[in-house]
Amino acid sequence: MKEIILVKYGEMVLKGLNKRTFEDMLTKNIRRRLKSLGHFQLTSAQSTTYITPLNEDVDLEEVVERVGKIFGIAALCRACVCEKDFGDITEKAVEYLGDILEMAKTFKVNAKRSDKAFPMKSPEICAELGGILLEKFPNLTVDVNNPEITVTVEVRDTNAYVHAENIKGAGGLPVGTSGKALLLLSGGIDSPVAGYMMAKRGVHISAIHYVSPPYTSDRALLKVETLCQKLTDYCGSIAFFCVPFTEIQEAIKDNCPEEYFTIIMRRLMMEIAQKIAEKDNCLALITGESVGQVASQTMAAMTCTDAVCRIPVLRPCVGMDKTEIIEISRKIDTFETSIEPYEDCCTVFTPRHPKVKPKLAEIEKAQARFDFEPLIQKAVEGTTMKVFEYSK
Ligand code: ATP
Ligand code: MG
């Protein structure tokens, strides 16, 4: 029996003329993820991609696991390839799904006939095959409303396919189809989730992280790199920029009023991020901010940080509760790393009483007391880059 994987598109089926671009990107992303598992033929037709293993001993469980994390896919399933012949379809259904049908009590047959030249219509396929399965498996009864097993027959272009349940895909759009954006990645819980959420909308992610040695340690940086590596499961390859931020933070501490430390620091982070974004062709910045979470995440504070931004700042967590963010971080397996207790540069010189409602004019005045431009330039020049690839 020949088994393949059927991949059903998500939202991209709604795309008009440029659907092909989305399809090509999805195929490319699937190919990269499966490279280390063997050789596969990928073909696309009728809003479906067919993944056909070309080696004998492919681990299809692992294929499903990996493809389940690729954005742009609404559903996927393992399916048995049949001739477009009702006899063959019946034989394969009995053999391929025999084990689960033997265990079940209720089932129904669902038929989809996209090849209208096939001589039997869908209701006929359901009735005939249903009858045969009832005879073969006396333990079964039909339940059209809430069956344990749905035996699906799809009659398509070149073949027919038999499978049981669809598995839910990762949804969203293929990574790379919405351009690139730069994620401000800290070691916390929120920013990895923010990166995941924008990748889901088809955005190719680069990441930027600010370090302040000796106030922050090598171990803290390693933690962020681990998060970056974990994100590649969903985001594909990520260029990771590491910015030396110590001198800037010390200059803020020495020259600006304490209550404004955090806001000014965030404005300078944004300045640097934009310079890197420009070099790396990123069209927006992404942060893990959520309204009201901390003093620097009030709308007044966001006004002050956004005032230095010339490109959009995307904040996909902005309206989410911490518990909702944590739920996603567990799902994408970043939570356990995020809660490791290492310091972040943001927590180095935190003011005792940060301004909750800072006024932009006051912040600008406070920041103007010192010329940060040469230090910004130096930080950008000292920034290092390494690429994290999907590594499995
Ligand atoms: P997170 O859980 O993502 O760290 P947070 O709730 O701790 O967020 P802040 O520390 O105020 O919030 O940071 C807000 C956002 O600023 C983060 O979500 C992240 O996008 C960015 N950020 C903070 N620290 C850094 C850093 N050292 N390097 C890069 N980005 C950072
Ligand atoms: Mg943080």
Coordinates of C-alpha atoms and ligand atoms in Angstrom, one line a residue:
M1 CA 0.0 0.0 0.0
K2 CA 1.3 3.4 -1.0
E3 CA 0.9 6.1 1.6
I4 CA 1.2 9.8 1.0
I5 CA 0.4 13.0 2.9
L6 CA -2.3 15.4 1.8
V7 CA -1.8 19.0 2.8
K8 CA -4.9 21.3 2.5
Y9 CA -4.3 25.0 2.2
G10 CA -5.5 27.5 4.8
E11 CA -6.4 31.1 4.1
M12 CA -4.3 31.2 0.9
V13 CA -7.1 29.5 -1.0
L14 CA -8.7 32.9 -1.0
K15 CA -5.9 34.5 -2.8
G16 CA -6.5 35.3 -6.4
L17 CA -3.9 35.8 -9.1
N18 CA -0.9 35.5 -6.7
K19 CA -2.1 32.2 -5.2
R20 CA 0.8 30.6 -7.2
T21 CA 3.3 32.7 -5.2
F22 CA 1.8 31.4 -1.9
E23 CA 1.8 27.9 -3.2
D24 CA 5.5 28.0 -4.3
M25 CA 6.5 29.5 -0.9
L26 CA 4.6 26.7 0.9
T27 CA 6.2 24.0 -1.2
K28 CA 9.7 25.5 -0.5
N29 CA 9.0 25.7 3.2
I30 CA 7.8 22.0 3.3
R31 CA 10.9 20.9 1.3
R32 CA 13.2 22.6 3.8
R33 CA 11.5 21.0 6.8
L34 CA 11.6 17.5 5.4
K35 CA 15.1 17.6 3.9
S36 CA 16.6 15.5 6.7
L37 CA 13.9 12.8 6.5
G38 CA 14.5 11.5 3.0
H39 CA 13.4 12.3 -0.5
F40 CA 9.9 13.5 -1.3
Q41 CA 8.0 14.5 -4.4
L42 CA 5.8 17.5 -3.9
T43 CA 3.0 18.3 -6.3
S44 CA 0.2 20.8 -6.0
A45 CA -3.3 20.8 -7.5
Q46 CA -6.8 21.9 -6.4
S47 CA -5.6 23.8 -3.2
T48 CA -3.8 20.7 -2.0
T49 CA -0.1 19.7 -1.9
Y50 CA 0.7 16.0 -2.2
I51 CA 3.8 14.9 -0.3
T52 CA 4.9 11.5 -1.7
P53 CA 7.8 9.8 0.0
L54 CA 10.3 8.4 -2.5
N55 CA 12.2 6.2 0.0
E56 CA 10.8 3.1 1.5
D57 CA 11.5 3.7 5.2
V58 CA 10.3 7.2 5.7
D59 CA 9.0 8.1 9.2
L60 CA 5.6 9.4 8.3
E61 CA 4.7 10.2 11.9
E62 CA 7.7 12.6 12.0
V63 CA 6.7 14.1 8.6
V64 CA 3.2 14.8 10.0
E65 CA 4.7 16.3 13.2
R66 CA 6.9 18.7 11.2
V67 CA 4.4 19.6 8.5
G68 CA 1.9 20.3 11.3
K69 CA 4.1 23.3 12.3
I70 CA 4.3 24.9 8.9
F71 CA 2.1 28.0 8.4
G72 CA -0.3 28.1 5.5
I73 CA -1.8 24.7 6.1
A74 CA -5.4 24.3 7.4
A75 CA -5.4 20.5 7.6
L76 CA -3.3 17.5 6.7
C77 CA -3.7 13.8 6.8
R78 CA -2.0 10.5 5.9
A79 CA -3.8 8.8 3.1
C80 CA -3.7 5.6 1.1
V81 CA -3.3 6.0 -2.7
C82 CA -5.9 4.0 -4.7
E83 CA -6.6 3.5 -8.4
K84 CA -9.6 5.5 -9.6
D85 CA -11.7 2.3 -9.4
F86 CA -14.3 1.6 -6.8
G87 CA -13.1 -2.0 -6.4
D88 CA -9.6 -0.8 -5.5
I89 CA -11.0 2.0 -3.3
T90 CA -13.0 -0.6 -1.3
E91 CA -10.1 -3.1 -1.0
K92 CA -7.7 -0.3 0.2
A93 CA -10.2 1.1 2.6
V94 CA -10.7 -2.3 4.3
E95 CA -6.9 -2.9 4.5
Y96 CA -5.7 0.6 5.3
L97 CA -8.3 1.5 7.9
G98 CA -9.0 -2.1 9.1
D99 CA -7.2 -1.7 12.5
I100 CA -9.1 1.3 13.6
L101 CA -12.4 0.2 12.1
E102 CA -12.2 -3.1 14.1
M103 CA -11.9 -1.1 17.3
A104 CA -14.6 1.4 16.6
K105 CA -18.4 1.3 17.2
T106 CA -19.6 4.0 14.9
F107 CA -18.5 5.4 11.5
K108 CA -19.6 7.2 8.4
V109 CA -18.3 7.5 4.9
N110 CA -17.6 10.9 3.5
A111 CA -16.9 11.2 -0.3
K112 CA -15.5 14.1 -2.3
R113 CA -15.4 13.8 -6.0
S114 CA -13.5 16.6 -7.6
D115 CA -13.0 14.5 -10.8
K116 CA -16.5 14.7 -12.2
A117 CA -15.7 12.0 -14.8
F118 CA -15.7 9.4 -12.1
P119 CA -18.7 7.2 -12.8
M120 CA -20.1 7.1 -9.2
K121 CA -21.5 10.2 -7.6
S122 CA -20.5 11.1 -4.0
P123 CA -23.7 9.8 -2.3
E124 CA -23.4 6.6 -4.2
I125 CA -19.8 6.1 -3.1
C126 CA -20.9 6.7 0.5
A127 CA -23.8 4.2 0.4
E128 CA -21.9 1.5 -1.4
L129 CA -18.7 1.6 0.6
G130 CA -20.7 2.1 3.8
G131 CA -22.6 -1.1 3.1
I132 CA -19.5 -3.1 2.4
L133 CA -17.8 -1.9 5.6
L134 CA -20.8 -2.8 7.7
E135 CA -20.6 -6.3 6.3
K136 CA -16.9 -6.6 6.9
F137 CA -16.9 -5.1 10.4
P138 CA -20.0 -6.4 12.3
N139 CA -18.9 -4.3 15.3
L140 CA -19.8 -1.1 13.4
T141 CA -23.0 0.9 13.0
V142 CA -23.5 4.1 11.0
D143 CA -23.7 7.4 12.8
V144 CA -23.8 10.3 10.5
N145 CA -23.9 13.0 13.2
N146 CA -21.1 12.0 15.6
P147 CA -19.2 9.0 14.3
E148 CA -16.0 7.8 15.9
I149 CA -14.4 7.3 12.5
T150 CA -15.0 9.2 9.3
V151 CA -13.8 7.2 6.3
T152 CA -13.0 9.8 3.7
V153 CA -12.7 9.0 0.0
E154 CA -11.3 11.7 -2.2
V155 CA -11.5 11.1 -6.0
R156 CA -9.0 13.6 -7.5
D157 CA -7.0 14.3 -10.7
T158 CA -4.8 11.2 -11.1
N159 CA -5.8 9.0 -8.2
A160 CA -8.3 8.4 -5.4
Y161 CA -7.3 8.5 -1.8
V162 CA -8.7 6.9 1.4
H163 CA -8.1 8.3 4.8
A164 CA -9.5 8.8 8.3
E165 CA -9.6 12.0 10.2
N166 CA -7.9 15.2 9.1
I167 CA -5.3 16.7 11.5
K168 CA -5.6 20.4 12.2
G169 CA -2.7 22.4 10.6
A170 CA -0.9 25.4 12.0
G171 CA -3.1 27.8 10.0
G172 CA -1.9 31.3 8.8
L173 CA 0.1 32.1 5.7
P174 CA 3.3 30.6 4.4
V175 CA 6.3 32.3 6.1
G176 CA 8.0 34.6 3.6
T177 CA 4.8 35.7 1.8
S178 CA 4.3 38.8 3.9
G179 CA 7.9 40.2 3.8
K180 CA 10.4 40.4 6.6
A181 CA 10.2 42.1 10.1
L182 CA 12.6 42.5 12.9
L183 CA 11.6 40.9 16.3
L184 CA 12.9 42.5 19.5
L185 CA 13.7 39.3 21.2
S186 CA 14.3 39.3 25.0
G187 CA 14.7 36.2 27.2
G188 CA 11.1 36.7 28.4
I189 CA 7.8 34.9 27.7
D190 CA 6.2 37.4 25.5
S191 CA 8.5 38.3 22.6
P192 CA 9.0 34.6 21.4
V193 CA 5.2 34.4 21.3
A194 CA 5.1 37.7 19.4
G195 CA 7.5 36.3 16.8
Y196 CA 5.5 33.1 16.4
M197 CA 2.3 35.1 15.9
M198 CA 3.7 37.3 13.2
A199 CA 5.4 34.3 11.4
K200 CA 1.9 32.8 11.4
R201 CA 0.8 35.8 9.3
G202 CA 3.5 34.9 6.7
V203 CA 6.2 37.3 8.0
H204 CA 9.8 36.1 7.8
I205 CA 11.4 36.9 11.1
S206 CA 14.8 38.3 11.9
A207 CA 15.6 38.9 15.6
I208 CA 17.5 41.5 17.5
H209 CA 18.7 41.2 21.1
Y210 CA 20.5 43.8 23.3
V211 CA 23.1 42.7 25.8
S212 CA 24.8 44.7 28.5
P213 CA 27.8 42.9 29.8
P214 CA 29.0 42.7 32.5
Y215 CA 25.5 43.5 33.9
T216 CA 24.1 40.7 31.7
S217 CA 25.8 37.3 31.4
D218 CA 26.8 35.0 28.6
R219 CA 24.3 32.5 30.0
A220 CA 21.5 35.1 29.5
L221 CA 22.5 35.5 25.9
L222 CA 22.6 31.7 25.4
K223 CA 19.1 31.5 26.7
V224 CA 17.9 33.9 24.1
E225 CA 19.8 32.0 21.4
T226 CA 18.0 28.8 22.6
L227 CA 14.7 30.6 22.2
C228 CA 15.7 31.7 18.7
Q229 CA 16.6 28.2 17.8
K230 CA 13.2 26.9 19.1
L231 CA 11.4 29.5 17.0
T232 CA 12.9 28.1 13.8
D233 CA 10.5 25.1 14.1
Y234 CA 7.7 27.5 13.1
C235 CA 9.6 30.5 11.6
G236 CA 12.2 28.7 9.5
S237 CA 15.7 30.4 9.4
I238 CA 16.2 33.4 11.6
A239 CA 19.1 36.0 11.3
F240 CA 19.9 36.9 14.9
F241 CA 21.5 40.3 15.6
C242 CA 23.2 40.9 19.0
V243 CA 23.7 44.6 20.0
P244 CA 26.3 45.7 22.6
F245 CA 24.1 48.0 24.7
T246 CA 26.2 48.7 27.9
E247 CA 27.6 52.1 27.0
I248 CA 24.2 53.4 26.0
Q249 CA 22.6 52.2 29.2
E250 CA 25.4 53.7 31.3
A251 CA 25.0 57.0 29.4
I252 CA 21.3 57.0 30.1
K253 CA 22.0 56.3 33.8
D254 CA 24.6 59.1 34.0
N255 CA 22.7 61.8 32.0
C256 CA 18.9 61.3 32.2
P257 CA 16.4 61.6 35.1
E258 CA 15.8 58.2 36.7
E259 CA 12.0 58.2 36.2
Y260 CA 12.6 58.3 32.4
F261 CA 15.3 55.6 32.2
T262 CA 13.1 52.9 30.8
I263 CA 11.3 55.0 28.2
I264 CA 14.5 56.6 26.9
M265 CA 16.2 53.1 26.8
R266 CA 13.3 51.8 24.7
R267 CA 13.5 54.7 22.3
L268 CA 17.1 54.1 21.8
M269 CA 16.5 50.4 21.3
M270 CA 14.0 51.3 18.6
E271 CA 16.5 53.7 16.9
I272 CA 19.0 50.9 16.7
A273 CA 16.5 48.3 15.6
Q274 CA 15.4 50.5 12.7
K275 CA 19.0 50.9 11.5
I276 CA 19.5 47.1 11.6
A277 CA 16.0 46.7 10.0
E278 CA 17.0 48.9 7.1
K279 CA 20.2 46.9 6.5
D280 CA 18.4 43.6 6.7
N281 CA 15.4 44.7 4.5
C282 CA 12.9 44.4 7.4
L283 CA 9.7 46.3 6.9
A284 CA 8.5 46.5 10.5
L285 CA 9.6 45.9 14.1
I286 CA 7.9 43.4 16.4
T287 CA 7.7 43.5 20.2
G288 CA 6.1 41.4 22.8
E289 CA 4.4 44.3 24.5
S290 CA 0.9 44.1 26.0
V291 CA -1.1 47.1 27.1
G292 CA -0.8 47.7 30.9
Q293 CA 1.6 44.9 31.6
V294 CA 4.3 47.2 33.0
A295 CA 4.9 50.9 33.3
S296 CA 6.6 51.1 29.9
Q297 CA 3.7 49.4 28.2
T298 CA 1.0 52.0 28.8
M299 CA -0.4 53.8 25.7
A300 CA 1.3 57.0 26.8
A301 CA 4.6 55.1 27.0
M302 CA 4.0 53.6 23.5
T303 CA 3.4 57.1 22.2
C304 CA 6.8 58.0 23.4
T305 CA 8.6 55.0 21.9
D306 CA 6.6 55.1 18.6
A307 CA 7.6 58.8 18.2
V308 CA 11.1 57.7 17.1
C309 CA 9.8 54.9 14.7
R310 CA 9.6 55.4 11.0
I311 CA 8.3 51.9 10.3
P312 CA 5.3 50.1 11.9
V313 CA 5.8 48.5 15.3
L314 CA 3.8 45.3 15.4
R315 CA 2.6 44.2 18.8
P316 CA 0.6 41.0 18.3
C317 CA 0.3 40.4 22.1
V318 CA -1.0 43.9 22.7
G319 CA -4.5 42.8 23.7
M320 CA -3.7 39.4 25.3
D321 CA -3.7 38.4 29.0
K322 CA -0.5 37.0 30.4
T323 CA -2.3 33.6 30.8
E324 CA -3.1 33.6 27.1
I325 CA 0.4 34.4 26.1
I326 CA 1.7 31.6 28.4
E327 CA -0.7 29.1 26.8
I328 CA 0.9 29.8 23.4
S329 CA 4.4 29.8 24.8
R330 CA 3.8 26.3 26.2
K331 CA 2.4 25.2 22.9
I332 CA 5.4 26.4 21.0
D333 CA 7.8 25.0 23.6
T334 CA 9.5 28.3 24.6
F335 CA 7.9 28.6 28.1
E336 CA 10.4 26.4 30.0
T337 CA 13.3 28.3 28.5
S338 CA 11.7 31.7 29.0
I339 CA 11.3 31.2 32.8
E340 CA 14.9 30.4 33.4
P341 CA 16.1 33.1 35.7
Y342 CA 18.7 35.2 33.9
E343 CA 18.8 38.9 33.9
D344 CA 17.8 41.1 30.9
C345 CA 19.3 44.4 30.0
C346 CA 15.9 46.0 30.7
T347 CA 16.1 45.0 34.3
V348 CA 19.6 46.4 34.9
F349 CA 18.9 50.0 35.7
T350 CA 15.2 50.0 36.4
P351 CA 13.9 53.2 38.0
R352 CA 12.3 52.9 41.4
H353 CA 9.4 55.0 40.3
P354 CA 9.0 54.9 36.5
K355 CA 6.6 57.4 34.9
V356 CA 3.4 55.6 34.0
K357 CA 2.1 58.5 31.9
P358 CA 5.2 60.1 30.4
K359 CA 4.8 63.2 28.2
L360 CA 6.5 63.1 24.9
A361 CA 7.8 66.6 25.1
E362 CA 9.4 66.0 28.6
I363 CA 11.0 62.8 27.4
E364 CA 12.4 64.5 24.3
K365 CA 13.8 67.3 26.5
A366 CA 15.4 64.8 29.0
Q367 CA 16.9 62.7 26.2
A368 CA 18.3 65.9 24.5
R369 CA 20.6 66.5 27.5
F370 CA 23.0 64.0 25.9
D371 CA 24.0 63.3 22.4
F372 CA 23.4 59.6 22.0
E373 CA 24.0 59.6 18.2
P374 CA 27.7 58.5 18.4
L375 CA 26.9 55.7 20.8
I376 CA 24.0 54.5 18.6
Q377 CA 26.4 54.5 15.7
K378 CA 29.0 52.5 17.7
A379 CA 26.4 50.0 18.9
V380 CA 25.2 49.4 15.3
E381 CA 28.8 48.9 14.1
G382 CA 29.5 46.5 17.0
T383 CA 26.4 44.4 16.3
T384 CA 27.1 40.8 15.4
M385 CA 24.9 38.5 13.3
K386 CA 24.5 34.8 13.2
V387 CA 21.8 32.7 11.4
F388 CA 19.7 30.0 13.1
E389 CA 18.5 27.4 10.7
Y390 CA 15.8 24.8 11.2
S391 CA 18.1 22.2 12.4
K392 CA 16.3 18.8 12.5
Ligands
ATP1 P1 9.2 39.8 27.3 O1 8.5 38.7 28.0 O2 9.1 39.6 25.8 O3 10.6 40.0 27.8 P2 8.3 41.8 29.1 O4 6.9 41.7 29.5 O5 9.4 41.3 29.9 O6 8.4 41.1 27.6 P3 9.7 44.3 28.7 O7 10.9 43.8 29.4 O8 9.1 45.6 29.0 O9 8.5 43.3 28.7 O10 10.0 44.3 27.2 C1 9.1 44.7 26.2 C2 9.5 44.2 24.9 O11 10.8 44.8 24.5 C3 9.8 42.7 24.8 O12 8.6 42.0 24.5 C4 10.8 42.7 23.7 O13 10.1 42.7 22.4 C5 11.6 43.9 23.9 N1 12.8 43.7 24.7 C6 13.0 43.8 26.0 N2 14.3 43.5 26.3 C7 14.9 43.2 25.2 C8 16.3 42.8 24.9 N3 17.2 42.7 25.8 N4 16.6 42.6 23.6 C9 15.6 42.7 22.6 N5 14.4 43.1 22.9 C10 14.0 43.3 24.1
MG2 MG 11.4 41.0 29.5

